[in-house]
Amino acid sequence: MMQQDTLAIPTLTESLLQVIRERRTFPPKDIDPNAPVNPEDIRLMLEAARWAPNHGLTEPWRFTVFMGESRKLLGERFAEAYRLLTPPEKYEPEAEEFQRRRPLAAPVWISIGMYRSGQDRYPEWEDLASVAIAAQHIMLVAHTLGYGSKWVSGEIVEHERVRDLVGLEPPSKLLGFVFVGRPAPGAQPKATRSPIESKVRWLS
Ligand SMILES: Cc1cc2nc3c(=O)[nH]c(=O)nc-3n(C[C@H](O)[C@H](O)[C@H](O)COP(=O)(O)O)c2cc1C
């Protein structure tokens, strides 16, 4: 056993570990679509995002916050992406309508964008990693403020028609959205992880 395990865990570490362990991905059914989200709380989440590590200080994160009626614009783009991606024989009007209404399931949707200039000094994966860390910062702060959140990805929400809406052009990328809202009554999303020993080798 490592020596650290035998020492008392400092309060700050304990608090941080608790937030990291307890943050959960909330499926849309576990979010209250009508409970308001304070924009100042979103600002705190974005403040945390700003402090993600980033190689070369590229600060590659780009966010657009959709609240209120603006979520309908987003829904129209999701619906359009569904139409463009679906072959005629598979097209279902209900599925298009689902995409149109999808953003209304949570009060706030934040687009997770990665800016690349095309003349970048460092590889794309490093900026991708940095934006992913920024997204995690958003979700961790959301948890500390009593909100549920979820990172939503996939070919519809990352489609170029959606990317256009958030003002990103290639080689910049849209990496999906994080939605945020108050937990629905009784919501208790669960997740498991395997023991870290199964993924680590210690060499000495
Ligand atoms: C980059 C990324 C994209 C994700 N996209 C989706 C998604 O499209 N749909 C989904 O149900 N969950 C998505 N998730 C959430 C994972 O399903 C979730 O993190 C996993 O189930 C573990 O649950 P936890 O976050 O509560 O620990 C995504 C997570 C990450 C990091």
PDB file of C-alpha atoms and ligand atoms in Angstrom:
ATOM      1  CA  MET A   1       0.000   0.000   0.000  1.00  0.00           C
ATOM      2  CA  MET A   2       1.217   3.497  -0.814  1.00  0.00           C
ATOM      3  CA  GLN A   3       2.095   5.617   2.161  1.00  0.00           C
ATOM      4  CA  GLN A   4      -0.453   8.341   1.252  1.00  0.00           C
ATOM      5  CA  ASP A   5      -3.303   5.886   1.947  1.00  0.00           C
ATOM      6  CA  THR A   6      -2.384   5.800   5.604  1.00  0.00           C
ATOM      7  CA  LEU A   7      -2.448   9.588   6.041  1.00  0.00           C
ATOM      8  CA  ALA A   8      -5.519  11.677   6.849  1.00  0.00           C
ATOM      9  CA  ILE A   9      -6.992  13.149   3.647  1.00  0.00           C
ATOM     10  CA  PRO A  10      -6.930  16.963   3.755  1.00  0.00           C
ATOM     11  CA  THR A  11     -10.362  18.592   3.699  1.00  0.00           C
ATOM     12  CA  LEU A  12      -9.868  20.230   0.294  1.00  0.00           C
ATOM     13  CA  THR A  13      -8.919  16.908  -1.274  1.00  0.00           C
ATOM     14  CA  GLU A  14     -11.836  15.182   0.389  1.00  0.00           C
ATOM     15  CA  SER A  15     -14.264  17.809  -0.908  1.00  0.00           C
ATOM     16  CA  LEU A  16     -12.837  17.648  -4.415  1.00  0.00           C
ATOM     17  CA  LEU A  17     -12.983  13.850  -4.478  1.00  0.00           C
ATOM     18  CA  GLN A  18     -16.564  13.955  -3.265  1.00  0.00           C
ATOM     19  CA  VAL A  19     -17.589  16.319  -6.081  1.00  0.00           C
ATOM     20  CA  ILE A  20     -15.775  14.202  -8.677  1.00  0.00           C
ATOM     21  CA  ARG A  21     -17.280  10.954  -7.422  1.00  0.00           C
ATOM     22  CA  GLU A  22     -20.799  12.245  -6.933  1.00  0.00           C
ATOM     23  CA  ARG A  23     -21.268  14.106 -10.219  1.00  0.00           C
ATOM     24  CA  ARG A  24     -23.585  12.032 -12.392  1.00  0.00           C
ATOM     25  CA  THR A  25     -24.800  12.145 -15.956  1.00  0.00           C
ATOM     26  CA  PHE A  26     -28.520  12.989 -15.889  1.00  0.00           C
ATOM     27  CA  PRO A  27     -30.684  11.486 -18.634  1.00  0.00           C
ATOM     28  CA  PRO A  28     -33.294  13.995 -19.902  1.00  0.00           C
ATOM     29  CA  LYS A  29     -36.072  12.264 -17.913  1.00  0.00           C
ATOM     30  CA  ASP A  30     -34.175  13.089 -14.699  1.00  0.00           C
ATOM     31  CA  ILE A  31     -34.097  16.839 -15.417  1.00  0.00           C
ATOM     32  CA  ASP A  32     -36.926  19.193 -14.441  1.00  0.00           C
ATOM     33  CA  PRO A  33     -37.509  21.132 -17.690  1.00  0.00           C
ATOM     34  CA  ASN A  34     -39.372  23.943 -15.939  1.00  0.00           C
ATOM     35  CA  ALA A  35     -37.202  24.664 -12.886  1.00  0.00           C
ATOM     36  CA  PRO A  36     -35.252  27.858 -13.610  1.00  0.00           C
ATOM     37  CA  VAL A  37     -31.464  27.994 -13.885  1.00  0.00           C
ATOM     38  CA  ASN A  38     -29.755  31.130 -12.612  1.00  0.00           C
ATOM     39  CA  PRO A  39     -27.550  32.633 -15.379  1.00  0.00           C
ATOM     40  CA  GLU A  40     -25.054  33.606 -12.669  1.00  0.00           C
ATOM     41  CA  ASP A  41     -24.652  29.908 -11.910  1.00  0.00           C
ATOM     42  CA  ILE A  42     -23.890  29.262 -15.591  1.00  0.00           C
ATOM     43  CA  ARG A  43     -21.263  32.017 -15.359  1.00  0.00           C
ATOM     44  CA  LEU A  44     -19.581  30.157 -12.496  1.00  0.00           C
ATOM     45  CA  MET A  45     -19.522  26.967 -14.580  1.00  0.00           C
ATOM     46  CA  LEU A  46     -17.937  28.868 -17.480  1.00  0.00           C
ATOM     47  CA  GLU A  47     -15.448  30.480 -15.111  1.00  0.00           C
ATOM     48  CA  ALA A  48     -14.303  26.993 -14.134  1.00  0.00           C
ATOM     49  CA  ALA A  49     -14.091  25.997 -17.819  1.00  0.00           C
ATOM     50  CA  ARG A  50     -11.673  28.881 -18.444  1.00  0.00           C
ATOM     51  CA  TRP A  51      -9.123  27.301 -16.121  1.00  0.00           C
ATOM     52  CA  ALA A  52      -8.763  24.031 -18.000  1.00  0.00           C
ATOM     53  CA  PRO A  53      -5.143  23.224 -18.846  1.00  0.00           C
ATOM     54  CA  ASN A  54      -4.329  23.911 -22.518  1.00  0.00           C
ATOM     55  CA  HIS A  55      -1.095  23.281 -24.380  1.00  0.00           C
ATOM     56  CA  GLY A  56       0.418  26.446 -25.827  1.00  0.00           C
ATOM     57  CA  LEU A  57      -2.262  28.543 -24.075  1.00  0.00           C
ATOM     58  CA  THR A  58      -4.508  28.085 -27.106  1.00  0.00           C
ATOM     59  CA  GLU A  59      -7.674  28.407 -24.967  1.00  0.00           C
ATOM     60  CA  PRO A  60      -9.499  26.321 -27.582  1.00  0.00           C
ATOM     61  CA  TRP A  61     -12.919  26.211 -25.858  1.00  0.00           C
ATOM     62  CA  ARG A  62     -15.856  28.026 -27.444  1.00  0.00           C
ATOM     63  CA  PHE A  63     -19.300  27.995 -25.861  1.00  0.00           C
ATOM     64  CA  THR A  64     -22.766  29.171 -26.830  1.00  0.00           C
ATOM     65  CA  VAL A  65     -25.377  29.167 -24.078  1.00  0.00           C
ATOM     66  CA  PHE A  66     -28.922  28.396 -25.212  1.00  0.00           C
ATOM     67  CA  MET A  67     -31.672  29.300 -22.768  1.00  0.00           C
ATOM     68  CA  GLY A  68     -35.377  30.043 -23.153  1.00  0.00           C
ATOM     69  CA  GLU A  69     -36.693  30.521 -26.684  1.00  0.00           C
ATOM     70  CA  SER A  70     -33.251  30.173 -28.276  1.00  0.00           C
ATOM     71  CA  ARG A  71     -33.537  26.421 -27.620  1.00  0.00           C
ATOM     72  CA  LYS A  72     -36.155  26.341 -30.368  1.00  0.00           C
ATOM     73  CA  LEU A  73     -33.532  27.491 -32.899  1.00  0.00           C
ATOM     74  CA  LEU A  74     -31.382  24.621 -31.696  1.00  0.00           C
ATOM     75  CA  GLY A  75     -34.269  22.174 -32.043  1.00  0.00           C
ATOM     76  CA  GLU A  76     -34.862  23.318 -35.637  1.00  0.00           C
ATOM     77  CA  ARG A  77     -31.204  22.561 -36.452  1.00  0.00           C
ATOM     78  CA  PHE A  78     -31.376  19.142 -34.771  1.00  0.00           C
ATOM     79  CA  ALA A  79     -34.509  18.404 -36.847  1.00  0.00           C
ATOM     80  CA  GLU A  80     -32.770  19.577 -40.010  1.00  0.00           C
ATOM     81  CA  ALA A  81     -29.713  17.432 -39.237  1.00  0.00           C
ATOM     82  CA  TYR A  82     -32.001  14.424 -38.757  1.00  0.00           C
ATOM     83  CA  ARG A  83     -33.615  15.056 -42.159  1.00  0.00           C
ATOM     84  CA  LEU A  84     -30.240  15.435 -43.874  1.00  0.00           C
ATOM     85  CA  LEU A  85     -28.754  12.331 -42.234  1.00  0.00           C
ATOM     86  CA  THR A  86     -31.733   9.992 -42.671  1.00  0.00           C
ATOM     87  CA  PRO A  87     -32.309   8.075 -45.910  1.00  0.00           C
ATOM     88  CA  PRO A  88     -35.925   8.446 -47.209  1.00  0.00           C
ATOM     89  CA  GLU A  89     -36.837   4.823 -46.441  1.00  0.00           C
ATOM     90  CA  LYS A  90     -35.841   5.306 -42.769  1.00  0.00           C
ATOM     91  CA  TYR A  91     -37.370   8.767 -42.279  1.00  0.00           C
ATOM     92  CA  GLU A  92     -40.031   9.041 -39.545  1.00  0.00           C
ATOM     93  CA  PRO A  93     -41.891  12.290 -38.836  1.00  0.00           C
ATOM     94  CA  GLU A  94     -42.039  11.425 -35.100  1.00  0.00           C
ATOM     95  CA  ALA A  95     -38.245  11.127 -34.990  1.00  0.00           C
ATOM     96  CA  GLU A  96     -37.901  14.548 -36.610  1.00  0.00           C
ATOM     97  CA  GLU A  97     -40.338  16.006 -34.090  1.00  0.00           C
ATOM     98  CA  PHE A  98     -38.364  14.375 -31.257  1.00  0.00           C
ATOM     99  CA  GLN A  99     -35.238  16.201 -32.432  1.00  0.00           C
ATOM    100  CA  ARG A 100     -37.159  19.486 -32.701  1.00  0.00           C
ATOM    101  CA  ARG A 101     -38.358  19.206 -29.106  1.00  0.00           C
ATOM    102  CA  ARG A 102     -35.188  17.651 -27.719  1.00  0.00           C
ATOM    103  CA  PRO A 103     -33.596  20.877 -26.372  1.00  0.00           C
ATOM    104  CA  LEU A 104     -36.744  21.669 -24.374  1.00  0.00           C
ATOM    105  CA  ALA A 105     -35.973  18.752 -22.030  1.00  0.00           C
ATOM    106  CA  ALA A 106     -33.425  20.897 -20.154  1.00  0.00           C
ATOM    107  CA  PRO A 107     -33.503  24.665 -19.493  1.00  0.00           C
ATOM    108  CA  VAL A 108     -29.892  25.310 -20.575  1.00  0.00           C
ATOM    109  CA  TRP A 109     -27.843  23.789 -23.409  1.00  0.00           C
ATOM    110  CA  ILE A 110     -24.198  24.799 -23.760  1.00  0.00           C
ATOM    111  CA  SER A 111     -22.445  23.993 -27.033  1.00  0.00           C
ATOM    112  CA  ILE A 112     -18.982  22.526 -26.561  1.00  0.00           C
ATOM    113  CA  GLY A 113     -16.802  23.900 -29.329  1.00  0.00           C
ATOM    114  CA  MET A 114     -13.125  23.502 -30.152  1.00  0.00           C
ATOM    115  CA  TYR A 115     -11.477  26.357 -32.017  1.00  0.00           C
ATOM    116  CA  ARG A 116      -8.669  25.550 -34.478  1.00  0.00           C
ATOM    117  CA  SER A 117      -7.176  28.209 -36.742  1.00  0.00           C
ATOM    118  CA  GLY A 118      -5.754  25.854 -39.381  1.00  0.00           C
ATOM    119  CA  GLN A 119      -2.268  27.061 -38.545  1.00  0.00           C
ATOM    120  CA  ASP A 120      -2.031  25.394 -35.212  1.00  0.00           C
ATOM    121  CA  ARG A 121       1.264  24.608 -33.577  1.00  0.00           C
ATOM    122  CA  TYR A 122       0.081  21.564 -31.599  1.00  0.00           C
ATOM    123  CA  PRO A 123      -1.913  18.495 -32.667  1.00  0.00           C
ATOM    124  CA  GLU A 124      -5.702  18.572 -32.669  1.00  0.00           C
ATOM    125  CA  TRP A 125      -5.995  15.932 -29.956  1.00  0.00           C
ATOM    126  CA  GLU A 126      -4.398  18.266 -27.445  1.00  0.00           C
ATOM    127  CA  ASP A 127      -7.057  20.925 -28.032  1.00  0.00           C
ATOM    128  CA  LEU A 128      -9.768  18.226 -27.957  1.00  0.00           C
ATOM    129  CA  ALA A 129      -8.449  17.037 -24.614  1.00  0.00           C
ATOM    130  CA  SER A 130      -8.387  20.578 -23.281  1.00  0.00           C
ATOM    131  CA  VAL A 131     -11.995  21.270 -24.327  1.00  0.00           C
ATOM    132  CA  ALA A 132     -13.075  17.972 -22.746  1.00  0.00           C
ATOM    133  CA  ILE A 133     -11.479  19.042 -19.474  1.00  0.00           C
ATOM    134  CA  ALA A 134     -13.272  22.399 -19.732  1.00  0.00           C
ATOM    135  CA  ALA A 135     -16.569  20.537 -20.215  1.00  0.00           C
ATOM    136  CA  GLN A 136     -15.853  18.446 -17.135  1.00  0.00           C
ATOM    137  CA  HIS A 137     -15.193  21.625 -15.138  1.00  0.00           C
ATOM    138  CA  ILE A 138     -18.649  22.863 -16.213  1.00  0.00           C
ATOM    139  CA  MET A 139     -20.290  19.637 -15.064  1.00  0.00           C
ATOM    140  CA  LEU A 140     -18.419  19.547 -11.757  1.00  0.00           C
ATOM    141  CA  VAL A 141     -19.414  23.095 -10.839  1.00  0.00           C
ATOM    142  CA  ALA A 142     -22.979  22.336 -11.964  1.00  0.00           C
ATOM    143  CA  HIS A 143     -23.001  19.470  -9.472  1.00  0.00           C
ATOM    144  CA  THR A 144     -21.723  21.627  -6.612  1.00  0.00           C
ATOM    145  CA  LEU A 145     -24.598  24.059  -7.278  1.00  0.00           C
ATOM    146  CA  GLY A 146     -27.202  21.298  -7.167  1.00  0.00           C
ATOM    147  CA  TYR A 147     -27.738  20.949 -10.924  1.00  0.00           C
ATOM    148  CA  GLY A 148     -27.754  17.814 -13.038  1.00  0.00           C
ATOM    149  CA  SER A 149     -25.918  17.834 -16.349  1.00  0.00           C
ATOM    150  CA  LYS A 150     -25.174  15.635 -19.306  1.00  0.00           C
ATOM    151  CA  TRP A 151     -22.744  15.736 -22.221  1.00  0.00           C
ATOM    152  CA  VAL A 152     -24.718  14.895 -25.367  1.00  0.00           C
ATOM    153  CA  SER A 153     -22.807  13.871 -28.496  1.00  0.00           C
ATOM    154  CA  GLY A 154     -23.575  12.166 -31.802  1.00  0.00           C
ATOM    155  CA  GLU A 155     -23.884  12.871 -35.508  1.00  0.00           C
ATOM    156  CA  ILE A 156     -27.102  14.881 -35.190  1.00  0.00           C
ATOM    157  CA  VAL A 157     -26.014  17.304 -32.467  1.00  0.00           C
ATOM    158  CA  GLU A 158     -22.541  17.672 -34.038  1.00  0.00           C
ATOM    159  CA  HIS A 159     -23.880  18.138 -37.588  1.00  0.00           C
ATOM    160  CA  GLU A 160     -22.486  21.010 -39.669  1.00  0.00           C
ATOM    161  CA  ARG A 161     -25.887  22.743 -39.688  1.00  0.00           C
ATOM    162  CA  VAL A 162     -25.747  22.792 -35.880  1.00  0.00           C
ATOM    163  CA  ARG A 163     -22.085  23.805 -35.940  1.00  0.00           C
ATOM    164  CA  ASP A 164     -22.985  26.738 -38.230  1.00  0.00           C
ATOM    165  CA  LEU A 165     -25.531  27.932 -35.668  1.00  0.00           C
ATOM    166  CA  VAL A 166     -22.834  28.229 -33.001  1.00  0.00           C
ATOM    167  CA  GLY A 167     -20.513  30.068 -35.382  1.00  0.00           C
ATOM    168  CA  LEU A 168     -17.756  27.488 -35.808  1.00  0.00           C
ATOM    169  CA  GLU A 169     -16.077  26.814 -39.148  1.00  0.00           C
ATOM    170  CA  PRO A 170     -13.750  23.934 -40.065  1.00  0.00           C
ATOM    171  CA  PRO A 171     -11.175  23.030 -38.886  1.00  0.00           C
ATOM    172  CA  SER A 172     -12.933  24.062 -35.659  1.00  0.00           C
ATOM    173  CA  LYS A 173     -15.312  21.392 -34.383  1.00  0.00           C
ATOM    174  CA  LEU A 174     -18.520  21.094 -32.436  1.00  0.00           C
ATOM    175  CA  LEU A 175     -18.139  18.366 -29.797  1.00  0.00           C
ATOM    176  CA  GLY A 176     -21.767  18.240 -28.749  1.00  0.00           C
ATOM    177  CA  PHE A 177     -23.555  19.939 -25.865  1.00  0.00           C
ATOM    178  CA  VAL A 178     -23.699  19.910 -22.103  1.00  0.00           C
ATOM    179  CA  PHE A 179     -27.227  20.449 -20.839  1.00  0.00           C
ATOM    180  CA  VAL A 180     -27.888  21.679 -17.317  1.00  0.00           C
ATOM    181  CA  GLY A 181     -31.008  21.729 -15.170  1.00  0.00           C
ATOM    182  CA  ARG A 182     -32.430  21.031 -11.746  1.00  0.00           C
ATOM    183  CA  PRO A 183     -32.931  17.344 -10.937  1.00  0.00           C
ATOM    184  CA  ALA A 184     -36.490  16.081 -11.436  1.00  0.00           C
ATOM    185  CA  PRO A 185     -38.193  14.907  -8.211  1.00  0.00           C
ATOM    186  CA  GLY A 186     -36.833  11.489  -7.254  1.00  0.00           C
ATOM    187  CA  ALA A 187     -34.033  11.536  -9.825  1.00  0.00           C
ATOM    188  CA  GLN A 188     -31.116   9.357  -8.744  1.00  0.00           C
ATOM    189  CA  PRO A 189     -28.942   8.576 -11.746  1.00  0.00           C
ATOM    190  CA  LYS A 190     -26.418   5.808 -11.115  1.00  0.00           C
ATOM    191  CA  ALA A 191     -23.069   4.863 -12.596  1.00  0.00           C
ATOM    192  CA  THR A 192     -20.361   2.383 -11.764  1.00  0.00           C
ATOM    193  CA  ARG A 193     -16.611   2.211 -12.262  1.00  0.00           C
ATOM    194  CA  SER A 194     -14.223  -0.687 -12.025  1.00  0.00           C
ATOM    195  CA  PRO A 195     -11.497  -0.519  -9.369  1.00  0.00           C
ATOM    196  CA  ILE A 196      -8.577   1.606 -10.520  1.00  0.00           C
ATOM    197  CA  GLU A 197      -6.187  -1.281  -9.762  1.00  0.00           C
ATOM    198  CA  SER A 198      -7.542  -3.021 -12.877  1.00  0.00           C
ATOM    199  CA  LYS A 199      -6.273  -0.138 -15.052  1.00  0.00           C
ATOM    200  CA  VAL A 200      -2.959   0.755 -13.413  1.00  0.00           C
ATOM    201  CA  ARG A 201       0.481  -0.761 -13.301  1.00  0.00           C
ATOM    202  CA  TRP A 202       2.845   0.481 -10.621  1.00  0.00           C
ATOM    203  CA  LEU A 203       6.524   0.311 -11.457  1.00  0.00           C
ATOM    204  CA  SER A 204       9.322   0.904  -9.012  1.00  0.00           C
TER     205      SER A 204
HETATM  206  C1  LIG B   1     -17.388  13.002 -24.680  1.00  0.00           C
HETATM  207  C2  LIG B   1     -18.621  12.403 -24.053  1.00  0.00           C
HETATM  208  C3  LIG B   1     -19.773  12.260 -24.789  1.00  0.00           C
HETATM  209  C4  LIG B   1     -20.926  11.685 -24.231  1.00  0.00           C
HETATM  210  N1  LIG B   1     -22.048  11.543 -25.001  1.00  0.00           N
HETATM  211  C5  LIG B   1     -23.143  10.936 -24.489  1.00  0.00           C
HETATM  212  C6  LIG B   1     -24.311  10.737 -25.286  1.00  0.00           C
HETATM  213  O1  LIG B   1     -24.375  11.162 -26.446  1.00  0.00           O
HETATM  214  N2  LIG B   1     -25.341  10.062 -24.746  1.00  0.00           N
HETATM  215  C7  LIG B   1     -25.292   9.572 -23.465  1.00  0.00           C
HETATM  216  O2  LIG B   1     -26.263   8.941 -23.033  1.00  0.00           O
HETATM  217  N3  LIG B   1     -24.225   9.815 -22.662  1.00  0.00           N
HETATM  218  C8  LIG B   1     -23.153  10.471 -23.149  1.00  0.00           C
HETATM  219  N4  LIG B   1     -22.060  10.711 -22.335  1.00  0.00           N
HETATM  220  C9  LIG B   1     -22.152  10.422 -20.885  1.00  0.00           C
HETATM  221  C10 LIG B   1     -21.728   9.014 -20.534  1.00  0.00           C
HETATM  222  O3  LIG B   1     -22.714   8.124 -20.959  1.00  0.00           O
HETATM  223  C11 LIG B   1     -21.524   8.941 -19.007  1.00  0.00           C
HETATM  224  O4  LIG B   1     -20.457   9.770 -18.644  1.00  0.00           O
HETATM  225  C12 LIG B   1     -21.290   7.511 -18.533  1.00  0.00           C
HETATM  226  O5  LIG B   1     -22.451   6.749 -18.671  1.00  0.00           O
HETATM  227  C13 LIG B   1     -20.844   7.457 -17.065  1.00  0.00           C
HETATM  228  O6  LIG B   1     -21.816   8.044 -16.228  1.00  0.00           O
HETATM  229  P1  LIG B   1     -21.441   9.250 -15.248  1.00  0.00           P
HETATM  230  O7  LIG B   1     -21.088  10.437 -16.103  1.00  0.00           O
HETATM  231  O8  LIG B   1     -22.684   9.476 -14.437  1.00  0.00           O
HETATM  232  O9  LIG B   1     -20.295   8.798 -14.403  1.00  0.00           O
HETATM  233  C14 LIG B   1     -20.909  11.265 -22.875  1.00  0.00           C
HETATM  234  C15 LIG B   1     -19.737  11.433 -22.121  1.00  0.00           C
HETATM  235  C16 LIG B   1     -18.615  11.983 -22.693  1.00  0.00           C
HETATM  236  C17 LIG B   1     -17.368  12.152 -21.865  1.00  0.00           C
END
